[in-house]
mmCIF file of C-alpha atoms in Angstrom:
data_model
loop_
_atom_site.group_PDB
_atom_site.id
_atom_site.type_symbol
_atom_site.label_atom_id
_atom_site.label_comp_id
_atom_site.label_asym_id
_atom_site.label_seq_id
_atom_site.Cartn_x
_atom_site.Cartn_y
_atom_site.Cartn_z
ATOM 1 C CA MET A 1 -5.561 16.920 10.412
ATOM 2 C CA LYS A 2 -6.183 15.027 7.185
ATOM 3 C CA ILE A 3 -3.984 12.171 5.966
ATOM 4 C CA LEU A 4 -3.970 11.031 2.328
ATOM 5 C CA VAL A 5 -2.907 7.432 1.718
ATOM 6 C CA PRO A 6 -2.256 6.365 -1.905
ATOM 7 C CA VAL A 7 -2.603 2.596 -2.479
ATOM 8 C CA LYS A 8 -1.971 0.331 -5.457
ATOM 9 C CA ARG A 9 -3.720 -2.807 -6.721
ATOM 10 C CA VAL A 10 -1.151 -5.558 -7.301
ATOM 11 C CA VAL A 11 -1.039 -9.336 -7.594
ATOM 12 C CA ASP A 12 -1.163 -10.932 -4.147
ATOM 13 C CA TYR A 13 2.369 -11.603 -2.940
ATOM 14 C CA ASN A 14 1.531 -15.289 -2.384
ATOM 15 C CA VAL A 15 0.715 -15.795 -6.069
ATOM 16 C CA LYS A 16 3.398 -17.077 -8.418
ATOM 17 C CA VAL A 17 3.154 -14.853 -11.485
ATOM 18 C CA ARG A 18 3.676 -16.412 -14.902
ATOM 19 C CA ALA A 19 4.462 -14.784 -18.231
ATOM 20 C CA LYS A 20 1.980 -14.892 -21.105
ATOM 21 C CA SER A 21 2.723 -17.381 -23.866
ATOM 22 C CA ASP A 22 3.427 -14.521 -26.305
ATOM 23 C CA GLU A 23 5.775 -12.863 -23.749
ATOM 24 C CA SER A 24 3.808 -9.616 -23.960
ATOM 25 C CA GLY A 25 3.452 -9.330 -20.197
ATOM 26 C CA PRO A 26 2.524 -11.167 -16.992
ATOM 27 C CA ASP A 27 -0.504 -13.435 -17.133
ATOM 28 C CA LEU A 28 -2.972 -11.905 -14.678
ATOM 29 C CA SER A 29 -6.014 -13.929 -15.693
ATOM 30 C CA ASN A 30 -7.730 -15.299 -12.575
ATOM 31 C CA ALA A 31 -4.841 -14.020 -10.425
ATOM 32 C CA LYS A 32 -5.729 -12.954 -6.894
ATOM 33 C CA MET A 33 -5.257 -9.210 -6.476
ATOM 34 C CA ALA A 34 -4.551 -7.336 -3.248
ATOM 35 C CA ILE A 35 -3.314 -4.063 -1.774
ATOM 36 C CA ASN A 36 0.407 -3.588 -2.253
ATOM 37 C CA PRO A 37 2.011 -4.681 1.078
ATOM 38 C CA PHE A 38 3.895 -1.401 1.541
ATOM 39 C CA CYS A 39 0.623 0.472 0.979
ATOM 40 C CA GLU A 40 -0.978 -1.635 3.725
ATOM 41 C CA ILE A 41 1.744 -0.420 6.079
ATOM 42 C CA ALA A 42 1.021 3.181 5.084
ATOM 43 C CA MET A 43 -2.697 2.699 5.695
ATOM 44 C CA GLU A 44 -2.050 1.087 9.087
ATOM 45 C CA GLU A 45 0.146 4.007 10.162
ATOM 46 C CA ALA A 46 -2.481 6.554 9.121
ATOM 47 C CA VAL A 47 -5.217 4.706 11.001
ATOM 48 C CA ARG A 48 -3.026 4.457 14.104
ATOM 49 C CA LEU A 49 -2.431 8.209 14.025
ATOM 50 C CA LYS A 50 -6.184 8.739 13.819
ATOM 51 C CA GLU A 51 -6.825 6.321 16.680
ATOM 52 C CA ALA A 52 -4.241 8.199 18.760
ATOM 53 C CA GLY A 53 -6.207 11.412 18.250
ATOM 54 C CA LYS A 54 -3.532 13.014 16.088
ATOM 55 C CA ALA A 55 -5.590 12.959 12.855
ATOM 56 C CA GLU A 56 -9.267 13.520 12.137
ATOM 57 C CA GLU A 57 -9.631 11.976 8.678
ATOM 58 C CA VAL A 58 -7.909 9.311 6.589
ATOM 59 C CA VAL A 59 -8.533 9.328 2.839
ATOM 60 C CA ALA A 60 -7.453 6.409 0.643
ATOM 61 C CA VAL A 61 -6.732 7.091 -3.025
ATOM 62 C CA SER A 62 -5.819 4.851 -5.934
ATOM 63 C CA VAL A 63 -5.010 5.374 -9.599
ATOM 64 C CA GLY A 64 -6.132 2.612 -11.931
ATOM 65 C CA ASP A 65 -9.110 0.913 -13.540
ATOM 66 C CA ALA A 66 -12.511 0.303 -11.966
ATOM 67 C CA ALA A 67 -11.303 -2.953 -10.379
ATOM 68 C CA SER A 68 -9.204 -0.875 -7.950
ATOM 69 C CA GLN A 69 -12.416 -0.112 -6.081
ATOM 70 C CA GLU A 70 -11.996 -3.529 -4.448
ATOM 71 C CA GLN A 71 -8.742 -2.476 -2.781
ATOM 72 C CA LEU A 72 -10.195 0.901 -1.808
ATOM 73 C CA ARG A 73 -13.113 -0.864 -0.100
ATOM 74 C CA THR A 74 -10.545 -2.918 1.806
ATOM 75 C CA CYS A 75 -8.888 0.329 2.920
ATOM 76 C CA LEU A 76 -12.258 1.576 4.138
ATOM 77 C CA ALA A 77 -12.653 -1.644 6.114
ATOM 78 C CA LEU A 78 -9.186 -1.114 7.618
ATOM 79 C CA GLY A 79 -10.154 2.293 8.962
ATOM 80 C CA ALA A 80 -10.098 4.886 6.181
ATOM 81 C CA ASP A 81 -13.008 7.339 6.286
ATOM 82 C CA ARG A 82 -13.503 7.686 2.548
ATOM 83 C CA ALA A 83 -11.821 6.821 -0.725
ATOM 84 C CA ILE A 84 -11.058 8.353 -4.110
ATOM 85 C CA LEU A 85 -10.378 6.494 -7.357
ATOM 86 C CA VAL A 86 -8.683 8.290 -10.241
ATOM 87 C CA GLU A 87 -9.955 5.987 -12.948
ATOM 88 C CA THR A 88 -8.004 5.187 -16.103
ATOM 89 C CA ASP A 89 -7.664 2.131 -18.315
ATOM 90 C CA GLN A 90 -4.043 2.897 -19.125
ATOM 91 C CA ALA A 91 -1.129 1.071 -17.507
ATOM 92 C CA VAL A 92 0.034 3.865 -15.222
ATOM 93 C CA GLU A 93 3.720 4.408 -14.497
ATOM 94 C CA PRO A 94 5.096 6.149 -11.362
ATOM 95 C CA LEU A 95 5.231 9.517 -13.142
ATOM 96 C CA GLY A 96 1.567 9.221 -14.094
ATOM 97 C CA VAL A 97 0.605 8.245 -10.555
ATOM 98 C CA ALA A 98 2.504 11.237 -9.170
ATOM 99 C CA LYS A 99 0.683 13.554 -11.611
ATOM 100 C CA ALA A 100 -2.679 12.142 -10.547
ATOM 101 C CA LEU A 101 -1.837 12.427 -6.847
ATOM 102 C CA LYS A 102 -0.801 16.027 -7.383
ATOM 103 C CA GLU A 103 -4.317 16.790 -8.636
ATOM 104 C CA VAL A 104 -5.872 14.948 -5.692
ATOM 105 C CA PHE A 105 -3.625 16.889 -3.304
ATOM 106 C CA SER A 106 -4.818 20.193 -4.793
ATOM 107 C CA LYS A 107 -8.410 19.054 -4.309
ATOM 108 C CA GLU A 108 -8.074 17.639 -0.789
ATOM 109 C CA ASN A 109 -5.284 19.767 0.775
ATOM 110 C CA PRO A 110 -4.120 17.057 3.209
ATOM 111 C CA ASP A 111 -1.629 17.766 5.978
ATOM 112 C CA LEU A 112 0.237 14.514 5.426
ATOM 113 C CA ILE A 113 0.662 12.001 2.606
ATOM 114 C CA ILE A 114 1.770 8.518 3.630
ATOM 115 C CA LEU A 115 2.483 5.964 0.902
ATOM 116 C CA GLY A 116 4.441 2.761 0.482
ATOM 117 C CA LYS A 117 8.051 3.174 -0.567
ATOM 118 C CA GLN A 118 7.525 0.889 -3.591
ATOM 119 C CA ALA A 119 5.094 -1.514 -5.245
ATOM 120 C CA ILE A 120 5.958 -5.198 -5.416
ATOM 121 C CA ASP A 121 5.146 -5.403 -9.139
ATOM 122 C CA GLY A 122 7.346 -2.629 -10.518
ATOM 123 C CA ASP A 123 9.692 -2.115 -7.521
ATOM 124 C CA ALA A 124 10.379 1.368 -8.879
ATOM 125 C CA ASN A 125 10.506 3.310 -5.577
ATOM 126 C CA GLN A 126 9.789 6.562 -7.434
ATOM 127 C CA THR A 127 6.246 7.811 -6.825
ATOM 128 C CA GLY A 128 6.764 9.404 -3.403
ATOM 129 C CA GLN A 129 9.899 11.237 -4.468
ATOM 130 C CA MET A 130 8.347 12.432 -7.734
ATOM 131 C CA LEU A 131 5.263 13.697 -5.922
ATOM 132 C CA ALA A 132 7.389 15.565 -3.369
ATOM 133 C CA ALA A 133 9.291 17.250 -6.197
ATOM 134 C CA MET A 134 6.096 18.219 -8.049
ATOM 135 C CA LEU A 135 4.497 19.686 -4.934
ATOM 136 C CA ASP A 136 7.759 21.117 -3.531
ATOM 137 C CA LEU A 137 7.072 19.426 -0.181
ATOM 138 C CA PRO A 138 9.513 18.008 2.388
ATOM 139 C CA GLN A 139 9.819 14.238 2.308
ATOM 140 C CA GLY A 140 10.913 11.456 4.628
ATOM 141 C CA THR A 141 11.536 8.190 2.798
ATOM 142 C CA PHE A 142 11.875 4.613 4.118
ATOM 143 C CA ALA A 143 10.263 5.527 7.443
ATOM 144 C CA SER A 144 10.644 3.046 10.293
ATOM 145 C CA GLU A 145 9.037 5.391 12.869
ATOM 146 C CA VAL A 146 6.648 8.345 12.562
ATOM 147 C CA ASP A 147 5.766 10.821 15.315
ATOM 148 C CA LEU A 148 3.661 13.988 15.126
ATOM 149 C CA GLN A 149 4.721 16.887 17.362
ATOM 150 C CA ASP A 150 3.612 20.544 17.356
ATOM 151 C CA GLY A 151 2.764 20.865 13.683
ATOM 152 C CA GLN A 152 5.784 18.861 12.584
ATOM 153 C CA VAL A 153 6.316 15.213 11.787
ATOM 154 C CA GLN A 154 9.442 13.403 12.917
ATOM 155 C CA VAL A 155 10.498 10.551 10.668
ATOM 156 C CA THR A 156 13.093 7.994 11.705
ATOM 157 C CA ARG A 157 14.606 6.200 8.740
ATOM 158 C CA GLU A 158 17.212 3.500 8.353
ATOM 159 C CA VAL A 159 20.378 4.496 6.510
ATOM 160 C CA ASP A 160 23.666 2.695 5.922
ATOM 161 C CA GLY A 161 25.215 4.221 9.035
ATOM 162 C CA GLY A 162 22.313 3.500 11.389
ATOM 163 C CA LEU A 163 19.203 5.606 12.045
ATOM 164 C CA GLN A 164 18.494 9.117 10.798
ATOM 165 C CA THR A 165 15.710 11.284 12.256
ATOM 166 C CA LEU A 166 14.196 14.087 10.180
ATOM 167 C CA SER A 167 11.871 16.838 11.380
ATOM 168 C CA LEU A 168 9.532 17.908 8.582
ATOM 169 C CA ASN A 169 7.163 20.853 8.395
ATOM 170 C CA MET A 170 3.682 19.864 7.258
ATOM 171 C CA PRO A 171 2.312 19.302 4.703
ATOM 172 C CA ALA A 172 4.857 16.565 4.075
ATOM 173 C CA ILE A 173 5.267 13.252 2.296
ATOM 174 C CA ILE A 174 6.344 10.013 3.972
ATOM 175 C CA THR A 175 7.152 6.685 2.342
ATOM 176 C CA THR A 176 6.961 3.609 4.550
ATOM 177 C CA ASP A 177 9.409 0.777 5.141
ATOM 178 C CA LEU A 178 8.631 -2.739 6.358
ATOM 179 C CA ARG A 179 9.654 -2.107 9.969
ATOM 180 C CA LEU A 180 7.187 0.736 10.540
ATOM 181 C CA ASN A 181 4.318 -1.467 11.771
ATOM 182 C CA GLU A 182 2.374 -4.700 11.384
ATOM 183 C CA PRO A 183 -0.852 -4.135 9.378
ATOM 184 C CA ARG A 184 -4.125 -5.338 10.873
ATOM 185 C CA TYR A 185 -6.729 -7.588 9.285
ATOM 186 C CA ALA A 186 -10.128 -6.185 8.401
ATOM 187 C CA SER A 187 -12.862 -7.529 10.675
ATOM 188 C CA LEU A 188 -16.202 -8.708 9.257
ATOM 189 C CA PRO A 189 -18.192 -5.878 10.907
ATOM 190 C CA ASN A 190 -15.795 -3.299 9.440
ATOM 191 C CA ILE A 191 -16.022 -4.944 6.011
ATOM 192 C CA MET A 192 -19.805 -4.535 6.162
ATOM 193 C CA LYS A 193 -19.501 -0.907 7.332
ATOM 194 C CA ALA A 194 -17.062 -0.156 4.496
ATOM 195 C CA LYS A 195 -19.806 -0.780 1.948
ATOM 196 C CA LYS A 196 -21.589 2.355 3.161
ATOM 197 C CA LYS A 197 -18.549 4.630 3.281
ATOM 198 C CA PRO A 198 -18.154 7.131 0.405
ATOM 199 C CA LEU A 199 -16.006 6.194 -2.592
ATOM 200 C CA GLU A 200 -15.608 8.965 -5.173
ATOM 201 C CA THR A 201 -14.548 8.260 -8.744
ATOM 202 C CA LEU A 202 -12.675 10.877 -10.777
ATOM 203 C CA GLN A 203 -11.934 10.311 -14.444
ATOM 204 C CA ALA A 204 -8.306 10.941 -15.342
ATOM 205 C CA THR A 205 -9.402 12.566 -18.616
ATOM 206 C CA GLU A 206 -11.609 15.044 -16.741
ATOM 207 C CA LEU A 207 -8.624 16.080 -14.621
ATOM 208 C CA GLY A 208 -6.640 16.840 -17.779
ATOM 209 C CA LEU A 209 -3.989 14.260 -16.946
ATOM 210 C CA ASP A 210 -1.551 12.874 -19.506
ATOM 211 C CA LEU A 211 -0.913 9.357 -18.236
ATOM 212 C CA THR A 212 0.648 8.056 -21.445
ATOM 213 C CA PRO A 213 3.377 5.525 -20.571
ATOM 214 C CA ARG A 214 6.933 6.650 -21.262
ATOM 215 C CA GLN A 215 8.235 3.086 -21.476
ATOM 216 C CA ASN A 216 7.423 0.160 -23.733
ATOM 217 C CA THR A 217 7.674 -3.430 -22.540
ATOM 218 C CA ILE A 218 9.568 -5.433 -25.136
ATOM 219 C CA LYS A 219 8.939 -8.829 -23.587
ATOM 220 C CA VAL A 220 8.383 -10.555 -20.259
ATOM 221 C CA THR A 221 10.036 -13.928 -19.667
ATOM 222 C CA PRO A 222 10.409 -16.114 -16.572
ATOM 223 C CA PRO A 223 13.881 -16.344 -15.016
ATOM 224 C CA PRO A 224 15.970 -19.336 -16.140
ATOM 225 C CA GLU A 225 15.479 -22.443 -14.080
ATOM 226 C CA ARG A 226 18.212 -23.118 -11.587
ATOM 227 C CA ALA A 227 20.397 -26.078 -12.459
ATOM 228 C CA ALA A 228 20.226 -29.056 -10.125
ATOM 229 C CA GLY A 229 22.976 -29.350 -7.548
ATOM 230 C CA ILE A 230 25.489 -32.176 -7.410
ATOM 231 C CA MET A 231 27.081 -34.092 -4.566
ATOM 232 C CA VAL A 232 30.859 -34.231 -4.227
ATOM 233 C CA GLU A 233 32.764 -36.925 -2.392
ATOM 234 C CA SER A 234 35.682 -34.880 -1.134
ATOM 235 C CA ILE A 235 37.047 -31.401 -0.576
ATOM 236 C CA ASP A 236 39.529 -31.921 -3.402
ATOM 237 C CA GLN A 237 36.708 -32.698 -5.821
ATOM 238 C CA LEU A 238 34.800 -29.609 -4.663
ATOM 239 C CA VAL A 239 37.843 -27.376 -5.164
ATOM 240 C CA ASP A 240 38.448 -28.900 -8.594
ATOM 241 C CA LYS A 241 34.878 -28.172 -9.744
ATOM 242 C CA LEU A 242 34.937 -24.621 -8.360
ATOM 243 C CA LYS A 243 38.213 -23.982 -10.135
ATOM 244 C CA ASN A 244 37.759 -25.738 -13.467
ATOM 245 C CA GLU A 245 33.972 -25.830 -14.031
ATOM 246 C CA ALA A 246 32.490 -22.878 -12.149
ATOM 247 C CA LYS A 247 35.724 -20.871 -12.498
ATOM 248 C CA VAL A 248 35.003 -18.920 -9.316
ATOM 249 C CA ILE A 249 38.430 -19.541 -7.796
ATOM 250 C CA SER A 250 41.875 -19.624 -9.326
#
């Protein structure tokens, strides 16, 4: 069984992102980049399935510029067998990513696609669902548990009323939630081995993909600074300020 794991290059979650002075976008100069945390969870789950003997090959794939090779090499160090980069210099939106992954799916014919439910930069939560619609495949979103049984994959997902378990025929698409697993760290020996693993680059133009953005960013500004708090000397003073200044009670 082959598992395809799409991953995205994003700013490391520990980095405080600032807006450019002209408000044209986030300032990414010298910013530390990393694999999207939800994508790390997807990669960990795929590697665990392989280690359990339920999958034979894990393929990492990313859509972006040449710098995304860094994150794909990290995936190879985490346990992926090979990697594919759909290279483009355009700022790719979820629809464009889904189109690119559709082409990769046609080329690779995986039995399972596991991807993060969302990226921490756009927070769109759209790519997995769009890809499932394009490929007409069953999907299990926000997975907190994944189990392979007799040619089917059982996905347990958290819903408002508790837990819901879906049984999906393969090929299928799964998007991962935070509670699915705890991703591992890449060891130094595996980092060295990853340098020799195959990484294929496909040009988006050669695949005939239209990745033109459908949205235009008008401006990017930091959120307003939170006003400093004040100390009150009594409950009556607190109630007065909530009523007459904050106007949150009447």
